[in-house]
PDB file of C-alpha atoms in Angstrom:
ATOM      1  CA  MET G   1       0.000   0.000   0.000  1.00 82.00           C
ATOM      2  CA  LYS G   2       2.510   2.575  -1.167  1.00 89.00           C
ATOM      3  CA  PHE G   3      -0.138   5.294  -1.387  1.00 92.00           C
ATOM      4  CA  ALA G   4      -0.933   5.272   2.376  1.00 95.00           C
ATOM      5  CA  LYS G   5       0.595   8.170   4.303  1.00 94.00           C
ATOM      6  CA  PRO G   6       1.271   8.822   8.017  1.00 95.00           C
ATOM      7  CA  LEU G   7      -1.336  10.756   9.962  1.00 96.00           C
ATOM      8  CA  PRO G   8      -1.095  14.551   9.728  1.00 97.00           C
ATOM      9  CA  SER G   9       0.614  16.093  12.744  1.00 98.00           C
ATOM     10  CA  TYR G  10      -2.494  17.861  14.071  1.00 98.00           C
ATOM     11  CA  LEU G  11      -4.333  14.539  14.381  1.00 97.00           C
ATOM     12  CA  LEU G  12      -1.369  12.927  16.119  1.00 97.00           C
ATOM     13  CA  GLN G  13      -1.248  15.797  18.598  1.00 98.00           C
ATOM     14  CA  ARG G  14      -4.978  15.451  19.314  1.00 97.00           C
ATOM     15  CA  TYR G  15      -4.629  11.708  19.825  1.00 97.00           C
ATOM     16  CA  HIS G  16      -1.784  12.109  22.297  1.00 98.00           C
ATOM     17  CA  GLY G  17      -3.767  14.785  24.105  1.00 98.00           C
ATOM     18  CA  TRP G  18      -6.806  12.486  24.341  1.00 97.00           C
ATOM     19  CA  HIS G  19      -4.711   9.562  25.549  1.00 98.00           C
ATOM     20  CA  ALA G  20      -3.028  11.655  28.223  1.00 98.00           C
ATOM     21  CA  THR G  21      -6.299  13.103  29.554  1.00 98.00           C
ATOM     22  CA  THR G  22      -9.634  11.458  28.703  1.00 95.00           C
ATOM     23  CA  TYR G  23      -8.272   7.936  28.339  1.00 96.00           C
ATOM     24  CA  SER G  24      -5.900   8.174  31.274  1.00 97.00           C
ATOM     25  CA  GLU G  25      -8.651   9.450  33.580  1.00 96.00           C
ATOM     26  CA  ASN G  26     -11.100   6.722  32.473  1.00 96.00           C
ATOM     27  CA  GLN G  27      -8.713   3.838  31.850  1.00 96.00           C
ATOM     28  CA  ALA G  28     -10.673   1.331  33.927  1.00 96.00           C
ATOM     29  CA  TRP G  29     -13.850   2.053  31.949  1.00 94.00           C
ATOM     30  CA  TYR G  30     -12.143   1.595  28.578  1.00 96.00           C
ATOM     31  CA  ARG G  31     -10.570  -1.676  29.713  1.00 96.00           C
ATOM     32  CA  ARG G  32     -13.934  -2.899  30.937  1.00 95.00           C
ATOM     33  CA  LEU G  33     -15.483  -2.098  27.552  1.00 96.00           C
ATOM     34  CA  ALA G  34     -12.663  -3.976  25.829  1.00 97.00           C
ATOM     35  CA  ASP G  35     -12.976  -7.037  28.073  1.00 97.00           C
ATOM     36  CA  GLU G  36     -16.763  -7.278  28.356  1.00 96.00           C
ATOM     37  CA  GLY G  37     -17.715  -6.074  24.857  1.00 95.00           C
ATOM     38  CA  GLN G  38     -20.258  -3.446  23.873  1.00 96.00           C
ATOM     39  CA  ARG G  39     -23.822  -3.268  25.161  1.00 95.00           C
ATOM     40  CA  PRO G  40     -25.303  -0.155  23.541  1.00 97.00           C
ATOM     41  CA  ARG G  41     -28.929   0.555  24.391  1.00 96.00           C
ATOM     42  CA  ALA G  42     -29.571   2.463  21.173  1.00 98.00           C
ATOM     43  CA  MET G  43     -28.519   2.627  17.550  1.00 98.00           C
ATOM     44  CA  VAL G  44     -28.387   5.987  15.785  1.00 98.00           C
ATOM     45  CA  ILE G  45     -28.445   6.375  12.001  1.00 98.00           C
ATOM     46  CA  SER G  46     -27.252   9.872  11.163  1.00 98.00           C
ATOM     47  CA  CYS G  47     -25.746  11.828   8.296  1.00 98.00           C
ATOM     48  CA  CYS G  48     -22.023  11.853   7.511  1.00 97.00           C
ATOM     49  CA  ASP G  49     -22.129  15.649   7.792  1.00 97.00           C
ATOM     50  CA  SER G  50     -19.278  16.731  10.086  1.00 97.00           C
ATOM     51  CA  ARG G  51     -21.574  19.242  11.798  1.00 97.00           C
ATOM     52  CA  VAL G  52     -23.815  16.490  13.190  1.00 97.00           C
ATOM     53  CA  HIS G  53     -22.190  15.321  16.436  1.00 95.00           C
ATOM     54  CA  VAL G  54     -24.521  12.651  17.779  1.00 96.00           C
ATOM     55  CA  THR G  55     -22.671  11.875  21.005  1.00 96.00           C
ATOM     56  CA  SER G  56     -22.463  15.565  21.903  1.00 96.00           C
ATOM     57  CA  ILE G  57     -26.164  16.184  21.266  1.00 96.00           C
ATOM     58  CA  PHE G  58     -27.146  13.450  23.721  1.00 96.00           C
ATOM     59  CA  GLY G  59     -24.144  13.666  26.042  1.00 95.00           C
ATOM     60  CA  ALA G  60     -23.369  10.016  25.329  1.00 95.00           C
ATOM     61  CA  ASP G  61     -20.385   8.173  26.769  1.00 92.00           C
ATOM     62  CA  THR G  62     -18.145   5.723  24.941  1.00 94.00           C
ATOM     63  CA  GLY G  63     -19.986   2.443  24.461  1.00 95.00           C
ATOM     64  CA  GLU G  64     -23.468   3.919  24.820  1.00 96.00           C
ATOM     65  CA  PHE G  65     -24.492   4.350  21.151  1.00 98.00           C
ATOM     66  CA  PHE G  66     -24.061   2.084  18.142  1.00 98.00           C
ATOM     67  CA  ILE G  67     -23.717   4.672  15.369  1.00 98.00           C
ATOM     68  CA  HIS G  68     -24.005   4.362  11.601  1.00 98.00           C
ATOM     69  CA  ARG G  69     -23.475   7.381   9.364  1.00 98.00           C
ATOM     70  CA  ASN G  70     -24.196   7.734   5.663  1.00 98.00           C
ATOM     71  CA  ILE G  71     -25.274  10.360   3.142  1.00 98.00           C
ATOM     72  CA  ALA G  72     -28.554  11.943   4.320  1.00 98.00           C
ATOM     73  CA  ASN G  73     -29.170   9.361   7.089  1.00 98.00           C
ATOM     74  CA  LEU G  74     -31.022   7.096   4.657  1.00 98.00           C
ATOM     75  CA  VAL G  75     -32.013   3.459   5.070  1.00 98.00           C
ATOM     76  CA  PRO G  76     -32.722   1.462   1.899  1.00 98.00           C
ATOM     77  CA  PRO G  77     -35.597  -1.039   1.801  1.00 98.00           C
ATOM     78  CA  TYR G  78     -34.944  -4.676   2.689  1.00 98.00           C
ATOM     79  CA  GLU G  79     -33.259  -6.281  -0.315  1.00 97.00           C
ATOM     80  CA  PRO G  80     -31.571  -9.661   0.315  1.00 96.00           C
ATOM     81  CA  ASP G  81     -29.975  -9.962  -3.125  1.00 97.00           C
ATOM     82  CA  GLY G  82     -26.625 -11.376  -2.045  1.00 96.00           C
ATOM     83  CA  LEU G  83     -24.765  -8.119  -2.731  1.00 95.00           C
ATOM     84  CA  GLN G  84     -22.983  -5.771  -0.319  1.00 95.00           C
ATOM     85  CA  HIS G  85     -25.257  -3.541   1.768  1.00 97.00           C
ATOM     86  CA  GLY G  86     -23.408  -1.513   4.404  1.00 97.00           C
ATOM     87  CA  THR G  87     -26.366   0.194   6.037  1.00 98.00           C
ATOM     88  CA  SER G  88     -28.515  -2.934   6.044  1.00 98.00           C
ATOM     89  CA  ALA G  89     -25.668  -4.992   7.515  1.00 98.00           C
ATOM     90  CA  THR G  90     -25.209  -2.468  10.327  1.00 98.00           C
ATOM     91  CA  VAL G  91     -28.924  -2.448  11.106  1.00 98.00           C
ATOM     92  CA  GLU G  92     -29.015  -6.251  11.106  1.00 98.00           C
ATOM     93  CA  TYR G  93     -26.093  -6.482  13.523  1.00 98.00           C
ATOM     94  CA  ALA G  94     -27.531  -3.860  15.877  1.00 98.00           C
ATOM     95  CA  VAL G  95     -30.943  -5.503  16.102  1.00 98.00           C
ATOM     96  CA  THR G  96     -30.158  -9.222  15.908  1.00 98.00           C
ATOM     97  CA  ALA G  97     -26.753  -9.398  17.626  1.00 98.00           C
ATOM     98  CA  LEU G  98     -26.554  -6.382  19.947  1.00 98.00           C
ATOM     99  CA  LYS G  99     -30.289  -6.388  20.712  1.00 98.00           C
ATOM    100  CA  VAL G 100     -30.546  -2.594  20.897  1.00 98.00           C
ATOM    101  CA  ALA G 101     -33.783  -1.350  22.441  1.00 98.00           C
ATOM    102  CA  HIS G 102     -34.051   1.857  20.420  1.00 98.00           C
ATOM    103  CA  LEU G 103     -33.294   2.664  16.786  1.00 98.00           C
ATOM    104  CA  ILE G 104     -33.066   6.384  16.033  1.00 98.00           C
ATOM    105  CA  VAL G 105     -32.932   8.064  12.618  1.00 98.00           C
ATOM    106  CA  LEU G 106     -31.519  11.578  12.968  1.00 98.00           C
ATOM    107  CA  GLY G 107     -31.875  14.108  10.148  1.00 98.00           C
ATOM    108  CA  HIS G 108     -30.554  17.664  10.142  1.00 98.00           C
ATOM    109  CA  SER G 109     -30.847  21.138   8.640  1.00 98.00           C
ATOM    110  CA  ASN G 110     -28.906  22.228   5.546  1.00 97.00           C
ATOM    111  CA  CYS G 111     -28.240  18.635   4.485  1.00 98.00           C
ATOM    112  CA  GLY G 112     -26.126  18.582   1.324  1.00 97.00           C
ATOM    113  CA  GLY G 113     -27.285  15.111   0.340  1.00 98.00           C
ATOM    114  CA  VAL G 114     -30.946  16.067   0.548  1.00 98.00           C
ATOM    115  CA  ALA G 115     -30.249  19.284  -1.374  1.00 98.00           C
ATOM    116  CA  GLY G 116     -28.572  17.179  -4.057  1.00 97.00           C
ATOM    117  CA  CYS G 117     -31.609  14.909  -4.234  1.00 97.00           C
ATOM    118  CA  MET G 118     -33.878  17.921  -4.657  1.00 96.00           C
ATOM    119  CA  SER G 119     -31.700  19.261  -7.462  1.00 97.00           C
ATOM    120  CA  MET G 120     -31.540  15.869  -9.142  1.00 97.00           C
ATOM    121  CA  CYS G 121     -35.282  15.226  -8.947  1.00 96.00           C
ATOM    122  CA  SER G 122     -36.090  18.702 -10.251  1.00 95.00           C
ATOM    123  CA  GLY G 123     -33.767  18.250 -13.237  1.00 95.00           C
ATOM    124  CA  HIS G 124     -31.055  20.669 -12.097  1.00 96.00           C
ATOM    125  CA  ALA G 125     -28.318  18.115 -11.395  1.00 97.00           C
ATOM    126  CA  PRO G 126     -28.060  15.794 -14.428  1.00 96.00           C
ATOM    127  CA  GLU G 127     -24.660  14.552 -13.229  1.00 97.00           C
ATOM    128  CA  LEU G 128     -26.418  12.852 -10.299  1.00 98.00           C
ATOM    129  CA  ASP G 129     -28.707  11.019 -12.718  1.00 96.00           C
ATOM    130  CA  GLU G 130     -25.711   9.320 -14.312  1.00 97.00           C
ATOM    131  CA  LYS G 131     -25.402   5.617 -13.500  1.00 96.00           C
ATOM    132  CA  THR G 132     -21.814   6.249 -12.425  1.00 98.00           C
ATOM    133  CA  SER G 133     -22.882   8.599  -9.608  1.00 98.00           C
ATOM    134  CA  PHE G 134     -22.782   6.757  -6.297  1.00 98.00           C
ATOM    135  CA  VAL G 135     -24.391   9.732  -4.559  1.00 98.00           C
ATOM    136  CA  GLY G 136     -27.198   9.920  -7.108  1.00 98.00           C
ATOM    137  CA  ARG G 137     -28.020   6.242  -6.879  1.00 98.00           C
ATOM    138  CA  TRP G 138     -28.017   6.417  -3.093  1.00 98.00           C
ATOM    139  CA  MET G 139     -30.325   9.440  -3.156  1.00 98.00           C
ATOM    140  CA  ASP G 140     -32.753   7.442  -5.329  1.00 98.00           C
ATOM    141  CA  ILE G 141     -33.961   6.086  -1.982  1.00 98.00           C
ATOM    142  CA  LEU G 142     -35.488   9.516  -1.344  1.00 98.00           C
ATOM    143  CA  ARG G 143     -37.088  10.010  -4.779  1.00 96.00           C
ATOM    144  CA  PRO G 144     -40.546   8.881  -3.596  1.00 94.00           C
ATOM    145  CA  GLY G 145     -40.334  11.467  -0.815  1.00 95.00           C
ATOM    146  CA  TYR G 146     -39.570  14.268  -3.253  1.00 95.00           C
ATOM    147  CA  ALA G 147     -42.870  13.696  -5.048  1.00 92.00           C
ATOM    148  CA  GLU G 148     -44.663  14.511  -1.787  1.00 94.00           C
ATOM    149  CA  ILE G 149     -42.959  17.873  -1.195  1.00 94.00           C
ATOM    150  CA  GLU G 150     -42.276  19.277  -4.674  1.00 90.00           C
ATOM    151  CA  ASN G 151     -45.319  21.566  -4.623  1.00 91.00           C
ATOM    152  CA  ILE G 152     -44.376  23.279  -1.352  1.00 94.00           C
ATOM    153  CA  GLN G 153     -43.715  26.986  -1.923  1.00 93.00           C
ATOM    154  CA  GLY G 154     -40.205  28.303  -1.240  1.00 94.00           C
ATOM    155  CA  GLU G 155     -36.894  26.511  -1.837  1.00 93.00           C
ATOM    156  CA  GLN G 156     -35.846  26.539   1.813  1.00 95.00           C
ATOM    157  CA  GLU G 157     -39.248  25.280   2.866  1.00 96.00           C
ATOM    158  CA  ARG G 158     -39.051  22.427   0.346  1.00 96.00           C
ATOM    159  CA  LEU G 159     -35.538  21.539   1.481  1.00 97.00           C
ATOM    160  CA  ARG G 160     -36.535  21.408   5.136  1.00 97.00           C
ATOM    161  CA  ALA G 161     -39.606  19.324   4.293  1.00 98.00           C
ATOM    162  CA  LEU G 162     -37.476  16.890   2.284  1.00 98.00           C
ATOM    163  CA  GLU G 163     -34.927  16.632   5.120  1.00 98.00           C
ATOM    164  CA  LYS G 164     -37.717  15.532   7.420  1.00 98.00           C
ATOM    165  CA  LYS G 165     -39.188  13.307   4.719  1.00 98.00           C
ATOM    166  CA  ALA G 166     -35.809  11.527   4.545  1.00 98.00           C
ATOM    167  CA  VAL G 167     -36.250  10.554   8.194  1.00 98.00           C
ATOM    168  CA  CYS G 168     -39.765   9.228   7.536  1.00 98.00           C
ATOM    169  CA  VAL G 169     -38.691   7.307   4.419  1.00 98.00           C
ATOM    170  CA  SER G 170     -35.943   5.652   6.451  1.00 98.00           C
ATOM    171  CA  LEU G 171     -38.385   4.712   9.217  1.00 98.00           C
ATOM    172  CA  GLU G 172     -40.744   3.218   6.639  1.00 98.00           C
ATOM    173  CA  ASN G 173     -37.916   1.270   5.018  1.00 98.00           C
ATOM    174  CA  LEU G 174     -36.729  -0.040   8.387  1.00 98.00           C
ATOM    175  CA  MET G 175     -40.106  -1.696   8.837  1.00 98.00           C
ATOM    176  CA  THR G 176     -39.550  -3.698   5.618  1.00 98.00           C
ATOM    177  CA  PHE G 177     -36.817  -5.678   7.436  1.00 98.00           C
ATOM    178  CA  PRO G 178     -38.537  -8.790   8.855  1.00 98.00           C
ATOM    179  CA  PHE G 179     -36.411  -8.895  12.007  1.00 98.00           C
ATOM    180  CA  ILE G 180     -37.203  -5.234  12.732  1.00 98.00           C
ATOM    181  CA  GLU G 181     -40.925  -5.664  12.121  1.00 98.00           C
ATOM    182  CA  THR G 182     -40.921  -8.640  14.491  1.00 98.00           C
ATOM    183  CA  ALA G 183     -38.974  -6.824  17.219  1.00 98.00           C
ATOM    184  CA  VAL G 184     -41.235  -3.770  16.999  1.00 98.00           C
ATOM    185  CA  LYS G 185     -44.394  -5.884  17.204  1.00 97.00           C
ATOM    186  CA  GLU G 186     -42.985  -7.828  20.176  1.00 98.00           C
ATOM    187  CA  GLY G 187     -42.130  -4.571  21.944  1.00 97.00           C
ATOM    188  CA  THR G 188     -38.389  -5.247  22.220  1.00 98.00           C
ATOM    189  CA  LEU G 189     -37.460  -2.456  19.789  1.00 98.00           C
ATOM    190  CA  SER G 190     -38.783   1.069  19.291  1.00 98.00           C
ATOM    191  CA  LEU G 191     -38.159   3.319  16.278  1.00 98.00           C
ATOM    192  CA  HIS G 192     -37.667   7.075  16.603  1.00 98.00           C
ATOM    193  CA  GLY G 193     -37.427   9.857  14.011  1.00 98.00           C
ATOM    194  CA  LEU G 194     -35.556  13.052  14.906  1.00 98.00           C
ATOM    195  CA  TRP G 195     -34.446  16.204  13.097  1.00 98.00           C
ATOM    196  CA  THR G 196     -32.007  18.780  14.432  1.00 98.00           C
ATOM    197  CA  ASP G 197     -31.430  22.394  13.437  1.00 98.00           C
ATOM    198  CA  ILE G 198     -27.652  22.801  13.472  1.00 97.00           C
ATOM    199  CA  GLY G 199     -27.649  26.580  13.891  1.00 97.00           C
ATOM    200  CA  GLU G 200     -30.340  26.695  16.571  1.00 97.00           C
ATOM    201  CA  GLY G 201     -29.305  23.546  18.417  1.00 97.00           C
ATOM    202  CA  SER G 202     -32.959  22.505  18.523  1.00 98.00           C
ATOM    203  CA  LEU G 203     -34.292  18.969  18.247  1.00 98.00           C
ATOM    204  CA  GLU G 204     -37.614  17.829  16.803  1.00 98.00           C
ATOM    205  CA  CYS G 205     -39.273  14.422  17.143  1.00 98.00           C
ATOM    206  CA  TYR G 206     -41.627  12.801  14.641  1.00 98.00           C
ATOM    207  CA  ASP G 207     -45.114  12.024  15.939  1.00 97.00           C
ATOM    208  CA  PRO G 208     -46.919   9.432  13.777  1.00 95.00           C
ATOM    209  CA  ALA G 209     -50.269  10.424  15.292  1.00 95.00           C
ATOM    210  CA  THR G 210     -50.051  13.887  13.733  1.00 96.00           C
ATOM    211  CA  ASP G 211     -47.529  13.082  10.962  1.00 95.00           C
ATOM    212  CA  ARG G 212     -45.508  16.089  12.115  1.00 96.00           C
ATOM    213  CA  PHE G 213     -42.204  16.927  13.768  1.00 98.00           C
ATOM    214  CA  SER G 214     -42.445  18.803  17.066  1.00 97.00           C
ATOM    215  CA  LYS G 215     -39.733  20.368  19.236  1.00 97.00           C
ATOM    216  CA  VAL G 216     -38.767  18.373  22.288  1.00 96.00           C
TER     217      VAL G 216
END
């Protein structure tokens, strides 16, 4: 692997700082996690966006959340075709092996992936429609959601509605997984849809009874 390079110095400095402080002060806890394995109570599916810091939002400690991040916090429908499915594999492991009690889909404001989907679906991003676009094909998951918001007035209003629709589409797709449907019906797993405004630091929760997101 001749193309691999050493870590940049600023990351090395941060690691050494972490090891000398946070790790050193909590060494027994880290060793316990290593010896006993992980027992997270919840799984969080969030966006890759660097501004979305899941553990900070909930004040979570190491070992508390099983986290999966992808473009626009999307979950594809259940599709056991024998091919590679990163998100589906992570969900399967969390529910069937780790037995998490809660599965949270967290969307956010100003999502670049959702904005790309909106541009693609409205015909303003033909490059994303190309078969060679990994982002475009991933955002196809959200195409059905775009049809439900395209008549909303105002670009920002449409974008925000589609961001929240991405959360709902993912929740709907999660229920196509047989092991999730079974766990939900048996009461051993609960699904939650959240959306956070990065600038305001606010958090909204989806209520299926009203089909709306409300601040918590």
